[in-house]
Amino acid sequence: EAQVTQNPRYLITVTGKKLTVTCSQNMNHEYMSWYRQDPGLGLRQIYYSMNVEVTDKGDVPEGYKVSRKEKRNFPLILESPSPNQTSLYFCASSSPGTGTSGANVLTFGAGSRLTVL
Amino acid sequence: DQQVKQNSPSLSVQEGRISILNCDYTNSMFDYFLWYKKYPAEGPTFLISISSIKDKNEDGRFTVFLNKSAKHLSLHIVPSQPGDSAVYFCALLKHGQNFVFGPGTRLSVLP
């Protein structure tokens, strides 16, 4: 089954304790990205990657790091989490022009709910 | 400054009637416009899309309309079904791969 898998799904941690949220896709997609969802703000892009070893900042990259050493994996790293990073995080992947109108279509993971105390 | 707005945080519709979800944007540099649906505890899933050169795209019960002069996008669902109850996000695509999402509208279809 084609899917994007995120782990952990739920995590409660404390300020300053480094954590990594893993993301893996089995569709051989070149493009991967991370979003956070907050009430009233929708989905905001944190980082994205066009391919292996190619990453770039999205709209809200502060406090986050990513790496893309393999095509299928795109982990999100919080080196020193703070309470304002409490959020619902989504990983997504896509290949160009996979939608019926020619648009790229993102396939999302199920989400990781992070609470930083 | 939000580029994409969905001014109705929530919408309730009777089963069998039409649901109309709206999305307004401020920037003209988008190539594609998409709608995603999200159920609780799941990731968003793709619903329907339209390119900037079209003004309408239909897929079964779902129709997306694009009014570029008004910078307005809408999704019509007819007839609405209880299983359509979810949060709907409009997503605008620019520069090939970068999406900008609206804040979402929670649709409740009442039996």
mmCIF file of C-alpha atoms in Angstrom:
data_model
loop_
_atom_site.group_PDB
_atom_site.id
_atom_site.type_symbol
_atom_site.label_atom_id
_atom_site.label_comp_id
_atom_site.label_asym_id
_atom_site.label_seq_id
_atom_site.Cartn_x
_atom_site.Cartn_y
_atom_site.Cartn_z
ATOM 1 C CA GLU A 1 0.000 0.000 0.000
ATOM 2 C CA ALA A 2 1.314 3.428 -1.011
ATOM 3 C CA GLN A 3 1.744 5.477 2.113
ATOM 4 C CA VAL A 4 3.657 7.996 4.182
ATOM 5 C CA THR A 5 4.525 6.734 7.657
ATOM 6 C CA GLN A 6 5.311 9.014 10.579
ATOM 7 C CA ASN A 7 6.537 8.093 14.036
ATOM 8 C CA PRO A 8 5.785 8.701 16.804
ATOM 9 C CA ARG A 9 2.093 9.495 16.440
ATOM 10 C CA TYR A 10 1.947 11.053 19.874
ATOM 11 C CA LEU A 11 4.737 12.455 22.032
ATOM 12 C CA ILE A 12 4.908 14.480 25.217
ATOM 13 C CA THR A 13 8.327 15.876 26.014
ATOM 14 C CA VAL A 14 9.955 18.635 28.038
ATOM 15 C CA THR A 15 11.632 21.855 26.967
ATOM 16 C CA GLY A 16 15.137 21.359 25.642
ATOM 17 C CA LYS A 17 15.071 17.584 25.165
ATOM 18 C CA LYS A 18 16.078 16.813 21.584
ATOM 19 C CA LEU A 19 13.635 14.746 19.571
ATOM 20 C CA THR A 20 13.250 13.395 16.061
ATOM 21 C CA VAL A 21 10.043 12.662 14.192
ATOM 22 C CA THR A 22 10.650 10.144 11.437
ATOM 23 C CA CYS A 23 8.944 10.118 8.053
ATOM 24 C CA SER A 24 9.174 7.431 5.400
ATOM 25 C CA GLN A 25 7.405 7.032 2.045
ATOM 26 C CA ASN A 26 7.248 3.970 -0.212
ATOM 27 C CA MET A 27 6.180 5.692 -3.446
ATOM 28 C CA ASN A 28 9.632 6.710 -4.733
ATOM 29 C CA HIS A 29 8.581 10.363 -4.578
ATOM 30 C CA GLU A 30 11.230 13.001 -5.137
ATOM 31 C CA TYR A 31 9.527 15.722 -3.134
ATOM 32 C CA MET A 32 8.955 15.565 0.613
ATOM 33 C CA SER A 33 7.897 18.229 3.085
ATOM 34 C CA TRP A 34 6.920 18.899 6.684
ATOM 35 C CA TYR A 35 3.936 20.954 7.849
ATOM 36 C CA ARG A 36 2.571 21.985 11.186
ATOM 37 C CA GLN A 37 -1.118 22.515 11.800
ATOM 38 C CA ASP A 38 -2.268 25.023 14.398
ATOM 39 C CA PRO A 39 -5.825 26.220 15.119
ATOM 40 C CA GLY A 40 -6.903 29.018 12.779
ATOM 41 C CA LEU A 41 -3.657 28.899 10.821
ATOM 42 C CA GLY A 42 -4.081 25.840 8.626
ATOM 43 C CA LEU A 43 -1.040 23.932 7.453
ATOM 44 C CA ARG A 44 2.218 25.857 7.387
ATOM 45 C CA GLN A 45 5.294 24.487 5.675
ATOM 46 C CA ILE A 46 8.381 23.986 7.831
ATOM 47 C CA TYR A 47 10.932 22.490 5.417
ATOM 48 C CA TYR A 48 10.846 20.745 2.088
ATOM 49 C CA SER A 49 13.175 18.621 -0.016
ATOM 50 C CA MET A 50 13.191 18.375 -3.789
ATOM 51 C CA ASN A 51 15.418 15.275 -3.752
ATOM 52 C CA VAL A 52 18.226 13.542 -1.857
ATOM 53 C CA GLU A 53 20.615 16.021 -0.214
ATOM 54 C CA VAL A 54 18.450 18.963 -1.376
ATOM 55 C CA THR A 55 16.499 20.716 1.376
ATOM 56 C CA ASP A 56 15.105 24.223 1.784
ATOM 57 C CA LYS A 57 13.240 26.325 4.317
ATOM 58 C CA GLY A 58 9.521 26.720 4.202
ATOM 59 C CA ASP A 59 7.495 29.433 5.907
ATOM 60 C CA VAL A 60 8.202 28.534 9.565
ATOM 61 C CA PRO A 61 11.643 26.829 9.782
ATOM 62 C CA GLU A 62 12.867 28.348 13.061
ATOM 63 C CA GLY A 63 13.708 25.729 15.669
ATOM 64 C CA TYR A 64 13.671 22.810 13.234
ATOM 65 C CA LYS A 65 16.219 20.853 11.207
ATOM 66 C CA VAL A 66 15.803 18.235 8.503
ATOM 67 C CA SER A 67 17.971 15.896 6.499
ATOM 68 C CA ARG A 68 17.440 13.889 3.305
ATOM 69 C CA LYS A 69 20.128 11.237 3.074
ATOM 70 C CA GLU A 70 17.870 8.694 1.398
ATOM 71 C CA LYS A 71 15.003 9.229 -1.004
ATOM 72 C CA ARG A 72 12.420 7.517 1.179
ATOM 73 C CA ASN A 73 13.227 9.180 4.524
ATOM 74 C CA PHE A 74 12.858 12.785 5.684
ATOM 75 C CA PRO A 75 13.216 13.139 9.474
ATOM 76 C CA LEU A 76 12.258 16.311 11.339
ATOM 77 C CA ILE A 77 14.600 17.230 14.175
ATOM 78 C CA LEU A 78 13.840 19.529 17.089
ATOM 79 C CA GLU A 79 17.235 20.190 18.688
ATOM 80 C CA SER A 80 15.858 22.092 21.692
ATOM 81 C CA PRO A 81 12.051 21.952 21.711
ATOM 82 C CA SER A 82 10.072 24.799 23.225
ATOM 83 C CA PRO A 83 6.384 25.030 24.204
ATOM 84 C CA ASN A 84 5.568 27.077 21.058
ATOM 85 C CA GLN A 85 6.440 23.983 19.037
ATOM 86 C CA THR A 86 3.493 22.133 20.537
ATOM 87 C CA SER A 87 1.529 21.291 17.420
ATOM 88 C CA LEU A 88 0.247 18.638 15.041
ATOM 89 C CA TYR A 89 2.897 17.770 12.459
ATOM 90 C CA PHE A 90 2.379 16.253 9.030
ATOM 91 C CA CYS A 91 4.886 14.822 6.620
ATOM 92 C CA ALA A 92 3.948 14.691 2.932
ATOM 93 C CA SER A 93 5.438 13.548 -0.351
ATOM 94 C CA SER A 94 4.599 13.996 -4.028
ATOM 95 C CA SER A 95 5.728 13.545 -7.589
ATOM 96 C CA PRO A 96 5.121 16.212 -10.241
ATOM 97 C CA GLY A 97 1.859 16.275 -12.146
ATOM 98 C CA THR A 98 0.148 13.352 -10.420
ATOM 99 C CA GLY A 99 -3.233 15.112 -10.119
ATOM 100 C CA THR A 100 -5.973 14.961 -12.748
ATOM 101 C CA SER A 101 -5.520 18.633 -13.636
ATOM 102 C CA GLY A 102 -1.752 18.255 -13.819
ATOM 103 C CA ALA A 103 -1.158 19.531 -10.304
ATOM 104 C CA ASN A 104 1.260 17.906 -7.926
ATOM 105 C CA VAL A 105 -0.721 16.011 -5.319
ATOM 106 C CA LEU A 106 0.634 15.660 -1.823
ATOM 107 C CA THR A 107 0.199 12.377 0.034
ATOM 108 C CA PHE A 108 0.168 12.998 3.768
ATOM 109 C CA GLY A 109 1.095 10.891 6.748
ATOM 110 C CA ALA A 110 -1.389 10.412 9.587
ATOM 111 C CA GLY A 111 0.209 13.120 11.709
ATOM 112 C CA SER A 112 2.319 13.371 14.859
ATOM 113 C CA ARG A 113 0.904 15.243 17.814
ATOM 114 C CA LEU A 114 3.713 16.795 19.822
ATOM 115 C CA THR A 115 3.352 18.432 23.231
ATOM 116 C CA VAL A 116 6.302 20.298 24.723
ATOM 117 C CA LEU A 117 5.951 21.068 28.439
ATOM 118 C CA ASP B 1 -0.353 38.331 6.404
ATOM 119 C CA GLN B 2 -2.313 35.288 5.284
ATOM 120 C CA GLN B 3 -2.300 34.752 1.544
ATOM 121 C CA VAL B 4 -5.211 32.319 1.687
ATOM 122 C CA LYS B 5 -8.412 32.768 3.676
ATOM 123 C CA GLN B 6 -11.346 30.518 4.373
ATOM 124 C CA ASN B 7 -13.670 32.901 6.137
ATOM 125 C CA SER B 8 -16.111 30.308 7.424
ATOM 126 C CA PRO B 9 -14.500 28.271 10.209
ATOM 127 C CA SER B 10 -17.519 25.970 10.212
ATOM 128 C CA LEU B 11 -20.544 25.093 8.095
ATOM 129 C CA SER B 12 -23.583 22.905 8.782
ATOM 130 C CA VAL B 13 -25.677 21.489 5.959
ATOM 131 C CA GLN B 14 -28.602 19.089 5.814
ATOM 132 C CA GLU B 15 -28.005 15.736 4.147
ATOM 133 C CA GLY B 16 -28.940 15.848 0.467
ATOM 134 C CA ARG B 17 -28.474 19.604 0.159
ATOM 135 C CA ILE B 18 -25.561 21.464 -1.421
ATOM 136 C CA SER B 19 -22.452 22.366 0.563
ATOM 137 C CA ILE B 20 -20.468 25.369 -0.653
ATOM 138 C CA LEU B 21 -17.023 25.986 0.783
ATOM 139 C CA ASN B 22 -15.165 29.161 -0.098
ATOM 140 C CA CYS B 23 -11.553 30.223 -0.329
ATOM 141 C CA ASP B 24 -10.105 33.658 -1.115
ATOM 142 C CA TYR B 25 -6.521 34.498 -1.947
ATOM 143 C CA THR B 26 -4.494 37.662 -2.327
ATOM 144 C CA ASN B 27 -1.674 36.658 -4.683
ATOM 145 C CA SER B 28 -2.180 35.930 -8.388
ATOM 146 C CA MET B 29 0.931 33.802 -8.868
ATOM 147 C CA PHE B 30 -0.620 30.366 -8.353
ATOM 148 C CA ASP B 31 -0.628 27.638 -10.977
ATOM 149 C CA TYR B 32 -3.039 25.130 -9.417
ATOM 150 C CA PHE B 33 -5.762 25.167 -6.814
ATOM 151 C CA LEU B 34 -6.617 22.076 -4.778
ATOM 152 C CA TRP B 35 -9.009 20.948 -2.086
ATOM 153 C CA TYR B 36 -8.051 18.510 0.643
ATOM 154 C CA LYS B 37 -10.314 16.781 3.131
ATOM 155 C CA LYS B 38 -9.251 15.825 6.635
ATOM 156 C CA TYR B 39 -10.908 13.444 9.074
ATOM 157 C CA PRO B 40 -9.922 13.421 12.772
ATOM 158 C CA ALA B 41 -6.712 11.505 13.559
ATOM 159 C CA GLU B 42 -5.877 11.191 9.861
ATOM 160 C CA GLY B 43 -3.756 13.149 7.422
ATOM 161 C CA PRO B 44 -5.369 15.345 4.758
ATOM 162 C CA THR B 45 -6.375 13.532 1.588
ATOM 163 C CA PHE B 46 -6.599 15.008 -1.902
ATOM 164 C CA LEU B 47 -10.100 15.676 -3.176
ATOM 165 C CA ILE B 48 -10.075 17.689 -6.400
ATOM 166 C CA SER B 49 -7.958 20.262 -8.220
ATOM 167 C CA ILE B 50 -8.149 22.853 -10.981
ATOM 168 C CA SER B 51 -5.490 24.581 -13.029
ATOM 169 C CA SER B 52 -5.307 28.351 -13.328
ATOM 170 C CA ILE B 53 -6.374 28.220 -16.975
ATOM 171 C CA LYS B 54 -9.732 26.621 -16.150
ATOM 172 C CA ASP B 55 -12.768 27.973 -14.325
ATOM 173 C CA LYS B 56 -14.518 24.708 -13.458
ATOM 174 C CA ASN B 57 -13.628 21.090 -12.776
ATOM 175 C CA GLU B 58 -16.085 18.382 -11.843
ATOM 176 C CA ASP B 59 -15.590 14.960 -10.291
ATOM 177 C CA GLY B 60 -18.751 13.148 -9.298
ATOM 178 C CA ARG B 61 -20.467 15.020 -6.477
ATOM 179 C CA PHE B 62 -17.600 17.503 -6.208
ATOM 180 C CA THR B 63 -17.143 20.601 -8.376
ATOM 181 C CA VAL B 64 -14.457 23.241 -7.978
ATOM 182 C CA PHE B 65 -14.972 26.730 -9.389
ATOM 183 C CA LEU B 66 -12.219 29.284 -9.935
ATOM 184 C CA ASN B 67 -12.862 33.001 -10.400
ATOM 185 C CA LYS B 68 -9.424 34.475 -11.054
ATOM 186 C CA SER B 69 -10.577 38.068 -11.359
ATOM 187 C CA ALA B 70 -12.148 37.859 -7.897
ATOM 188 C CA LYS B 71 -9.312 35.665 -6.567
ATOM 189 C CA HIS B 72 -11.954 33.262 -5.317
ATOM 190 C CA LEU B 73 -12.150 29.476 -5.242
ATOM 191 C CA SER B 74 -15.137 27.405 -4.186
ATOM 192 C CA LEU B 75 -15.984 23.745 -3.695
ATOM 193 C CA HIS B 76 -19.528 22.526 -4.242
ATOM 194 C CA ILE B 77 -20.641 19.172 -2.872
ATOM 195 C CA VAL B 78 -24.022 17.959 -4.065
ATOM 196 C CA PRO B 79 -25.756 16.046 -2.705
ATOM 197 C CA SER B 80 -24.018 16.276 0.671
ATOM 198 C CA GLN B 81 -23.683 13.062 2.664
ATOM 199 C CA PRO B 82 -22.915 12.494 6.370
ATOM 200 C CA GLY B 83 -19.577 10.927 5.352
ATOM 201 C CA ASP B 84 -18.570 14.313 3.905
ATOM 202 C CA SER B 85 -18.332 15.712 7.444
ATOM 203 C CA ALA B 86 -14.676 16.714 7.772
ATOM 204 C CA VAL B 87 -12.348 19.716 7.704
ATOM 205 C CA TYR B 88 -11.734 21.031 4.191
ATOM 206 C CA PHE B 89 -8.559 22.902 3.263
ATOM 207 C CA CYS B 90 -7.993 24.809 0.078
ATOM 208 C CA ALA B 91 -4.383 24.614 -1.109
ATOM 209 C CA LEU B 92 -2.774 26.846 -3.693
ATOM 210 C CA LEU B 93 0.284 25.695 -5.597
ATOM 211 C CA LYS B 94 2.987 28.018 -6.787
ATOM 212 C CA HIS B 95 6.504 27.564 -8.147
ATOM 213 C CA GLY B 96 5.995 23.913 -8.955
ATOM 214 C CA GLN B 97 6.004 22.325 -5.533
ATOM 215 C CA ASN B 98 5.238 24.896 -2.841
ATOM 216 C CA PHE B 99 1.734 24.805 -1.439
ATOM 217 C CA VAL B 100 -0.015 27.494 0.596
ATOM 218 C CA PHE B 101 -2.923 26.203 2.658
ATOM 219 C CA GLY B 102 -5.993 27.954 3.983
ATOM 220 C CA PRO B 103 -6.984 27.651 7.666
ATOM 221 C CA GLY B 104 -9.740 25.138 6.929
ATOM 222 C CA THR B 105 -13.550 24.932 7.190
ATOM 223 C CA ARG B 106 -15.228 22.280 9.317
ATOM 224 C CA LEU B 107 -18.217 20.865 7.439
ATOM 225 C CA SER B 108 -20.959 19.035 9.328
ATOM 226 C CA VAL B 109 -23.574 17.238 7.260
ATOM 227 C CA LEU B 110 -26.623 16.549 9.398
ATOM 228 C CA PRO B 111 -28.711 13.430 8.735
#
